[in-house]
Short mmCIF file of C-alpha atoms in Angstrom, two decimals:
data_model
loop_
_atom_site.label_atom_id
_atom_site.label_comp_id
_atom_site.label_asym_id
_atom_site.label_seq_id
_atom_site.Cartn_x
_atom_site.Cartn_y
_atom_site.Cartn_z
CA GLU A 1 99.00 127.74 158.33
CA TYR A 2 95.29 127.25 157.89
CA ILE A 3 93.95 129.29 154.95
CA LEU A 4 90.44 130.71 155.43
CA ASP A 5 87.71 130.25 152.84
CA SER A 6 83.94 130.09 152.38
CA GLY A 7 82.21 127.92 154.98
CA ASP A 8 84.64 128.61 157.82
CA VAL A 9 83.35 130.08 161.07
CA ILE A 10 85.84 132.18 163.04
CA TYR A 11 85.58 133.63 166.52
CA ILE A 12 86.92 137.15 167.01
CA ASN A 13 87.60 138.17 170.59
CA PHE A 14 87.70 141.98 170.97
CA GLU A 15 89.30 142.36 174.40
CA SER A 16 88.53 146.08 174.72
CA VAL A 17 85.03 145.89 173.14
CA PRO A 18 83.41 142.65 174.35
CA ILE A 19 80.11 143.46 172.65
CA TYR A 20 81.83 142.88 169.29
CA SER A 21 83.15 139.47 170.36
CA LYS A 22 81.30 136.64 168.63
CA ALA A 23 81.47 134.01 165.87
CA TYR A 24 81.54 135.27 162.28
CA SER A 25 80.72 133.09 159.26
CA ILE A 26 82.56 133.47 155.95
CA ASP A 27 79.98 133.69 153.16
CA ARG A 28 80.08 132.14 149.68
CA GLU A 29 82.00 135.07 148.26
CA GLY A 30 84.63 134.91 151.01
CA TYR A 31 83.45 137.93 153.08
CA ILE A 32 82.58 138.46 156.73
CA ASP A 33 80.31 141.22 158.03
CA LEU A 34 82.08 143.12 160.85
CA PRO A 35 80.97 145.96 163.14
CA GLU A 36 82.04 149.41 161.84
CA ILE A 37 84.01 147.89 158.92
CA ASN A 38 81.07 146.04 157.33
CA PHE A 39 82.02 143.49 154.64
CA LEU A 40 85.67 142.46 154.49
CA LEU A 41 87.20 139.91 152.09
CA VAL A 42 89.01 137.28 154.17
CA LYS A 43 89.19 134.42 151.65
CA ASN A 44 92.75 133.07 151.15
CA LYS A 45 93.98 134.80 154.31
CA THR A 46 95.56 132.98 157.23
CA ILE A 47 94.35 133.71 160.76
CA SER A 48 97.53 135.62 161.61
CA GLU A 49 97.23 137.69 158.41
CA LEU A 50 93.62 138.55 159.23
CA GLU A 51 94.53 139.56 162.78
CA ARG A 52 97.08 142.07 161.49
CA ILE A 53 94.62 143.47 158.93
CA LEU A 54 91.84 143.92 161.50
CA ILE A 55 94.11 145.58 164.04
CA GLU A 56 95.08 148.17 161.42
CA LYS A 57 91.50 148.77 160.29
CA TYR A 58 90.09 149.08 163.82
CA LYS A 59 92.62 151.74 164.79
CA ALA A 60 90.16 154.19 163.21
CA PHE A 61 87.40 153.10 165.62
CA ILE A 62 89.05 151.65 168.73
CA PHE A 63 91.89 153.08 170.79
CA ASN A 64 94.76 150.59 170.83
CA PRO A 65 92.67 147.68 169.43
CA ASN A 66 93.56 144.27 170.76
CA LEU A 67 91.86 141.22 169.27
CA LYS A 68 92.40 137.52 168.87
CA ILE A 69 90.98 135.23 166.19
CA SER A 70 90.40 131.49 166.50
CA LEU A 71 88.85 128.93 164.18
CA GLU A 72 85.40 128.21 165.63
CA LYS A 73 84.29 125.66 163.02
CA PRO A 74 86.33 124.68 159.93
CA ARG A 75 84.77 123.93 156.56
CA PRO A 76 84.84 120.35 155.18
CA VAL A 77 88.14 119.27 153.63
CA ILE A 78 87.72 118.61 149.90
CA VAL A 79 90.75 116.95 148.29
CA THR A 80 91.63 115.05 145.12
CA LEU A 81 93.29 111.64 145.23
CA ARG A 82 95.03 110.32 142.14
CA GLY A 83 97.59 107.76 141.09
CA GLU A 84 97.95 104.14 142.17
CA VAL A 85 94.73 103.80 144.19
CA ASN A 86 91.73 101.68 143.30
CA THR A 87 89.26 104.55 143.64
CA SER A 88 90.58 107.94 142.64
CA GLY A 89 88.60 111.17 142.50
CA LEU A 90 87.24 113.93 144.71
CA TYR A 91 86.86 113.20 148.42
CA VAL A 92 84.95 115.20 151.03
CA LEU A 93 86.37 114.64 154.52
CA GLU A 94 84.75 116.02 157.64
CA ASN A 95 86.86 117.51 160.40
CA ILE A 96 86.90 115.46 163.59
CA LYS A 97 85.07 117.09 166.48
CA ASN A 98 86.38 116.54 170.01
CA LYS A 99 84.14 118.19 172.56
CA ILE A 100 85.48 118.62 176.10
CA SER A 101 82.86 119.65 178.60
CA GLN A 102 83.64 121.26 181.93
CA ASN A 103 80.37 119.91 183.29
CA SER A 104 81.23 116.31 182.37
CA ILE A 105 84.59 116.58 184.11
CA ALA A 106 83.18 118.43 187.10
CA GLY A 107 80.63 115.67 187.55
CA ASN A 108 83.43 113.13 187.84
CA SER A 109 84.57 112.91 191.45
CA ASN A 110 87.94 111.54 190.29
CA ALA A 111 88.71 114.50 188.03
CA SER A 112 91.63 116.53 189.25
CA ASN A 113 91.59 120.27 189.85
CA ARG A 114 94.60 120.54 187.59
CA VAL A 115 92.54 119.37 184.58
CA LEU A 116 89.76 121.86 185.38
CA SER A 117 92.30 124.64 185.74
CA PHE A 118 93.79 123.77 182.35
CA ILE A 119 90.36 124.00 180.70
CA ASP A 120 89.65 127.34 182.39
CA GLN A 121 92.86 128.79 180.96
CA ASN A 122 92.72 127.32 177.48
CA GLN A 123 89.11 127.07 176.40
CA SER A 124 85.67 128.31 177.23
CA LYS A 125 82.97 126.15 178.77
CA ASN A 126 81.83 123.36 176.40
CA GLU A 127 84.15 124.59 173.66
CA SER A 128 84.54 122.22 170.73
CA GLN A 129 87.88 121.41 169.18
CA TYR A 130 88.23 120.27 165.60
CA PHE A 131 91.02 118.12 164.21
CA SER A 132 91.80 117.91 160.51
CA PRO A 133 91.56 114.53 158.74
CA LYS A 134 94.93 112.96 157.97
CA LEU A 135 96.54 111.28 155.00
CA PHE A 136 95.93 107.79 156.40
CA ASP A 137 92.20 108.55 156.70
CA LEU A 138 92.04 109.45 153.02
CA ILE A 139 94.03 106.49 151.66
CA SER A 140 91.98 104.04 153.74
CA ARG A 141 88.83 105.25 151.93
CA SER A 142 90.22 104.57 148.44
CA ASN A 143 89.40 100.82 148.44
CA GLY A 144 93.05 99.90 148.56
CA LEU A 145 96.12 100.57 146.45
CA THR A 146 97.29 98.95 143.26
CA SER A 147 100.12 96.42 143.35
CA ASN A 148 102.38 99.04 141.72
CA ALA A 149 101.79 101.73 144.36
CA ASP A 150 104.96 103.24 145.80
CA LEU A 151 104.09 104.41 149.30
CA THR A 152 107.53 105.94 149.77
CA LYS A 153 106.55 108.64 147.25
CA VAL A 154 103.14 110.10 148.06
CA ILE A 155 103.10 113.61 146.59
CA ILE A 156 100.97 116.34 148.16
CA ILE A 157 100.41 119.71 146.46
CA ARG A 158 98.92 122.46 148.63
CA LYS A 159 97.94 126.10 148.39
CA ASN A 160 100.63 128.39 149.84
CA PRO A 161 99.65 131.40 152.03
CA GLU A 162 100.13 134.79 150.41
CA THR A 163 102.57 135.84 153.13
CA ASN A 164 104.78 132.92 152.09
CA GLY A 165 104.72 133.86 148.42
CA GLY A 166 101.39 132.37 147.33
CA GLY A 167 101.05 129.76 144.59
CA LYS A 168 101.46 126.08 145.37
CA VAL A 169 103.91 124.07 147.44
CA LYS A 170 104.78 120.39 147.04
CA THR A 171 106.08 117.79 149.46
CA VAL A 172 106.79 114.05 149.27
CA VAL A 173 105.57 111.86 152.13
CA ASN A 174 106.87 108.38 152.93
CA LEU A 175 103.68 106.66 154.06
CA TYR A 176 105.45 103.28 154.15
CA ASN A 177 107.45 104.51 157.16
CA LEU A 178 104.17 105.06 158.99
CA ILE A 179 102.97 101.50 158.36
CA ALA A 180 106.28 99.69 158.81
CA ASN A 181 107.99 101.84 161.46
CA GLY A 182 105.20 103.80 163.15
CA ASP A 183 106.54 107.19 161.98
CA GLN A 184 103.54 109.41 162.79
CA SER A 185 105.22 112.45 161.25
CA GLN A 186 104.40 111.01 157.81
CA ASN A 187 100.67 111.02 158.58
CA ILE A 188 100.23 114.72 157.87
CA GLU A 189 97.03 116.70 158.31
CA LEU A 190 95.16 117.44 155.11
CA ARG A 191 93.90 120.87 154.08
CA ASP A 192 91.00 121.84 151.87
CA GLY A 193 92.15 121.90 148.24
CA ASP A 194 95.04 119.44 148.65
CA ASP A 195 95.96 117.30 145.64
CA ILE A 196 97.38 113.89 146.63
CA PHE A 197 99.15 111.63 144.14
CA VAL A 198 100.31 108.07 144.94
CA SER A 199 103.35 107.38 142.73
CA ARG A 200 103.82 104.27 140.62
CA SER A 201 106.70 101.82 140.69
CA GLU A 202 107.24 99.67 137.61
CA GLU A 203 108.42 96.89 139.93
CA ILE A 204 106.09 95.14 142.34
CA LEU A 205 107.23 96.14 145.82
CA ILE A 206 106.70 92.92 147.76
CA LYS A 207 107.86 94.42 151.06
CA GLN A 208 105.20 97.12 150.81
CA LEU A 209 102.48 94.67 149.75
CA THR A 210 103.27 92.47 152.74
CA ALA A 211 103.07 95.43 155.11
CA LEU A 212 99.80 96.61 153.55
CA SER A 213 98.16 93.19 153.81
CA SER A 214 98.65 93.22 157.58
CA SER A 215 97.55 96.83 158.08
CA ASN A 216 94.14 98.53 158.21
CA LEU A 217 95.09 100.91 155.40
CA THR A 218 93.45 98.69 152.79
CA PRO A 219 90.40 96.39 152.91
CA ASN A 220 90.98 93.02 154.58
CA GLN A 221 89.39 91.19 151.67
CA ILE A 222 89.20 91.47 147.91
CA SER A 223 86.61 90.07 145.51
CA VAL A 224 87.87 88.11 142.48
CA PHE A 225 86.22 85.81 139.93
CA ILE A 226 87.69 82.33 139.40
CA ASN A 227 86.43 79.80 136.85
CA GLY A 228 87.61 76.76 134.96
CA ASN A 229 89.50 73.84 136.42
CA VAL A 230 88.85 74.59 140.12
CA ILE A 231 86.38 73.18 142.62
CA LYS A 232 85.05 76.48 144.00
CA LYS A 233 83.98 78.58 141.04
CA GLY A 234 82.54 82.05 140.78
CA SER A 235 83.01 85.22 142.77
CA ARG A 236 85.30 84.65 145.76
CA LYS A 237 86.14 86.75 148.81
CA LEU A 238 89.85 86.28 149.51
CA PRO A 239 92.36 87.87 151.89
CA ALA A 240 94.02 91.04 150.62
CA GLY A 241 97.60 90.46 149.46
CA ILE A 242 96.91 86.97 148.09
CA SER A 243 98.75 85.91 144.93
CA LEU A 244 97.37 84.23 141.81
CA TYR A 245 98.60 80.75 142.73
CA GLU A 246 97.46 81.11 146.33
CA ALA A 247 93.96 82.07 145.10
CA ILE A 248 93.83 79.03 142.79
CA ALA A 249 94.93 76.77 145.64
CA ALA A 250 92.28 78.29 147.93
CA SER A 251 89.66 77.57 145.25
CA GLY A 252 90.58 73.88 145.13
CA GLU A 253 92.87 73.24 142.18
CA LYS A 254 92.31 69.95 140.32
CA SER A 255 95.22 69.31 137.98
CA LEU A 256 96.96 72.30 136.52
CA LYS A 257 98.04 71.06 133.11
CA GLY A 258 96.70 73.95 131.07
CA ASN A 259 97.55 77.63 131.12
CA ILE A 260 95.91 80.31 133.22
CA GLU A 261 94.05 83.21 131.66
CA PHE A 262 94.37 86.34 133.78
CA ILE A 263 92.32 89.50 133.26
CA ARG A 264 92.61 92.77 135.15
CA LEU A 265 90.26 95.65 134.42
CA LYS A 266 92.36 98.78 134.80
CA LYS A 267 91.57 102.47 134.87
CA GLN A 268 90.13 104.38 131.94
CA GLY A 269 88.69 101.22 130.38
CA LYS A 270 92.05 99.56 129.77
CA THR A 271 92.48 95.82 130.28
CA ASP A 272 95.52 93.81 131.30
CA LYS A 273 95.05 90.33 129.82
CA ARG A 274 97.65 87.60 129.65
CA ILE A 275 98.15 83.86 129.32
CA ILE A 276 100.24 82.51 132.20
CA ARG A 277 102.02 79.18 132.06
CA PHE A 278 101.65 77.51 135.44
CA ASN A 279 104.85 77.27 137.42
CA LYS A 280 104.71 76.84 141.19
CA LYS A 281 108.24 78.24 141.49
CA SER A 282 107.12 81.67 140.22
CA ILE A 283 107.88 84.35 142.82
CA LYS A 284 104.92 86.02 144.49
CA GLY A 285 104.42 89.42 142.91
CA SER A 286 106.17 88.46 139.65
CA PRO A 287 104.34 88.82 136.29
CA ASN A 288 103.59 85.07 136.32
CA ASN A 289 102.26 85.13 139.91
CA PRO A 290 100.78 88.61 140.46
CA VAL A 291 99.34 89.83 143.73
CA LEU A 292 95.61 90.07 143.12
CA VAL A 293 93.48 93.17 143.44
CA ASN A 294 89.75 93.69 143.66
CA GLY A 295 87.96 92.69 140.44
CA ASP A 296 90.61 90.38 138.96
CA ILE A 297 89.33 87.52 136.77
CA ILE A 298 91.04 84.12 136.56
CA PHE A 299 90.25 81.22 134.24
CA VAL A 300 92.16 77.97 134.82
CA ARG A 301 92.23 75.87 131.67
CA LYS A 302 91.84 72.11 131.93
CA ASN A 303 94.19 71.31 129.13
CA ILE A 304 95.82 72.81 126.08
CA ILE A 305 93.65 71.03 123.46
CA GLY A 306 90.39 72.81 122.80
CA GLN A 307 91.19 75.45 125.39
CA THR A 308 89.99 78.42 123.32
CA THR A 309 86.52 76.97 122.70
CA GLN A 310 86.12 76.11 126.36
CA ALA A 311 87.30 79.52 127.53
CA LEU A 312 84.85 81.34 125.28
CA SER A 313 82.04 79.13 126.54
CA GLU A 314 82.85 79.94 130.14
CA TYR A 315 83.14 83.67 129.43
CA SER A 316 79.62 83.58 127.94
CA SER A 317 78.12 83.00 131.38
CA PRO A 318 75.58 85.63 132.51
CA PHE A 319 77.95 86.93 135.18
CA LEU A 320 80.62 87.90 132.69
CA LYS A 321 78.62 88.70 129.59
CA ALA A 322 77.83 92.20 130.87
CA TYR A 323 81.52 93.04 130.60
CA GLY A 324 81.93 91.58 127.14
CA LEU A 325 84.83 89.55 128.47
CA TYR A 326 84.28 86.69 126.03
CA ARG A 327 85.99 88.92 123.44
CA LEU A 328 89.08 89.70 125.44
CA PHE A 329 91.06 86.70 124.18
CA ASP A 330 89.95 86.86 120.54
#
């Protein structure tokens, strides 16, 4: 259930005392100001919990109180995203507003009376409905996933209502099933305070990478830097899901006799740097033919003799000097 907190606006409908019926905002301290009761702490309560509390409290002022609470306007959803994503951190997601107007439907000569009747019974005139952002919305804002992301194990930790024991609850979502099989049940709604962690697999999951490259979950293109023995040098925009050898081929390979220097700037200032011996038979996604991610740097050596001097010269270019990359292969 939805847990109330500061910033929420709730509507309380007092059926026997209509004058009390209106929208009430939850202040910074988690209180609402109610008739007769004055300030009441509602933070961390669910709507059903609050209904029971208010019915008990209003028995002192109203004979047989009958009231109903609805969420008029939810607060923004603030979540943390961690793990195998390119941009982790704190995300602020707005709830999606879907406004259905009686007037707009009434003005449509093709609108059926059944639709108007449904609105009359289920919502007031021009009432706005809000829908929570979903897991897919969040992941798509993270600038893509790393090549080691395991979408079958996306962990979500959420605050548990007090009536259910309080504390935190954890679930594991298989987001790959959503992309590959259209399983919408895996695209769960997010709640304010959720902590989402994308698990890591030590093996490159080619099946997942292939599915991701053809989905809108990650950016369609990545930006990598290629230099050395290729025709098209410099920063390149390439399709997401492309491998090292595919990127070299797309840049116009000349004659690959030397090794390939591969640099990946990882999180927390760490760097993955390796010398790769060219072999066209290397499997896509293997250590010798990795699937590229945004920011990867590739230097294709012309030959083995004098390769270190040439590499350091190339790394001294203004584009790379800011990163100090000329020292990475010392």
